[in-house]
């Protein structure tokens, strides 16, 4: 399956000595990816998965028998951070070209960019870049931080690329560089770019427009003048779209208002202010109301109200999709499986490959009660499919 997705790992330099190699590098890395995707958090569990695959005769090509956790840990400690963006790019582009990755939420394509921190770990950072800090007792901690781009116009919401940074304070200035990489690799697959308030700036707006894309940025009190002007303009604007749906045991109603930005506004090519108010109702609780404001270069009339709401909600998709799944399902917010050498950075890339695989399989499984199946069920189906004990959906036949 991974080979059909373009995951050959040819771009990764094998750090091992040529003498005494028992397993192919691609086979070991494939085992790590499917191990993470099926919920094997520690290397001992990945070792057990390898034993299962060998027993059933479905091990990755190049895997010569069982692999110990110490072998995997040694490999992770020796690998460098170079080449992983190319591996990720090849896998996403292959899925797009084969039609198993679909832009099923908005055909024009939306890329959302957001920062993601990993779990803080006591001690000195084992590699760079990582963010370091000290608590009140002087104890040093570190955590990895990445600026990530995801294709939020797809229900799978795959991660397209990431940049490792020293901390959240660097994400606004790194935005343009990451955007340039994403445009170069995937430019024909998207038209719109979204970012949270921490990425909102005139410089980043210009970068998006110079790339031939349209931006949609969140507005918060950190842009006090723009925020206040937008709030006043939108307070009396008519509601264009109102949708109501039930999710996770509560009713959610969303209202969309849009109004033109005055020509006197100096923010680069800003065309419309956007207001989205969400009201959440759960039995036995008072309603929770949240209003968010946005600024966009998308011209009036280019998108319908429903499509504009899809773009806005798509940005939340990177938080509810890759970021939530990485933390809760793939346990990125727990201690790293290996802390030696550049392993935390390498594992970050491997985890993205695992997330993309898991999310892709999930979108092709039959829904349950009108909603996507759980990630736990997806992991079980993927595990059984890897062992040859279950048949994956026909829509994934290209990857079989």
Tab-separated table of C-alpha atoms in Angstrom, residues 114-117 128-133 141-147 163-176 197-201 204 222:
chain	number	residue	atom	x	y	z
A	114	UNK	CA	-1.319	26.684	11.453
A	115	UNK	CA	1.262	26.044	14.163
A	116	UNK	CA	1.477	22.832	16.202
A	117	UNK	CA	3.459	22.188	19.372
A	128	UNK	CA	17.440	21.671	16.799
A	129	UNK	CA	15.130	23.377	16.177
A	130	UNK	CA	13.207	22.886	19.425
A	131	UNK	CA	11.740	25.412	21.819
A	132	UNK	CA	13.276	25.473	25.296
A	133	UNK	CA	12.006	27.075	28.513
A	141	UNK	CA	12.006	21.779	29.328
A	142	UNK	CA	11.814	21.512	25.550
A	143	UNK	CA	9.208	20.777	22.910
A	144	UNK	CA	9.183	20.560	19.098
A	145	UNK	CA	7.131	23.151	17.208
A	146	UNK	CA	6.069	23.025	13.569
A	147	UNK	CA	4.234	25.313	11.166
A	163	UNK	CA	8.606	23.674	8.856
A	164	UNK	CA	10.206	22.975	12.216
A	165	UNK	CA	10.666	26.196	14.219
A	166	UNK	CA	12.167	27.207	17.536
A	167	UNK	CA	8.750	28.237	18.849
A	168	UNK	CA	5.410	29.850	18.120
A	169	UNK	CA	6.953	33.311	18.023
A	170	UNK	CA	8.576	32.450	14.692
A	171	UNK	CA	5.489	31.239	12.818
A	172	UNK	CA	4.368	34.616	11.427
A	173	UNK	CA	7.709	35.237	9.709
A	174	UNK	CA	7.989	31.614	8.527
A	175	UNK	CA	4.546	31.772	6.874
A	176	UNK	CA	5.776	33.194	3.562
A	197	UNK	CA	-4.923	35.539	13.780
A	198	UNK	CA	-1.302	34.902	14.715
A	199	UNK	CA	-0.452	34.778	10.997
A	200	UNK	CA	-2.446	37.866	10.015
A	201	UNK	CA	-0.163	40.589	8.686
A	204	UNK	CA	1.694	37.658	4.696
A	222	UNK	CA	-4.177	41.955	18.320
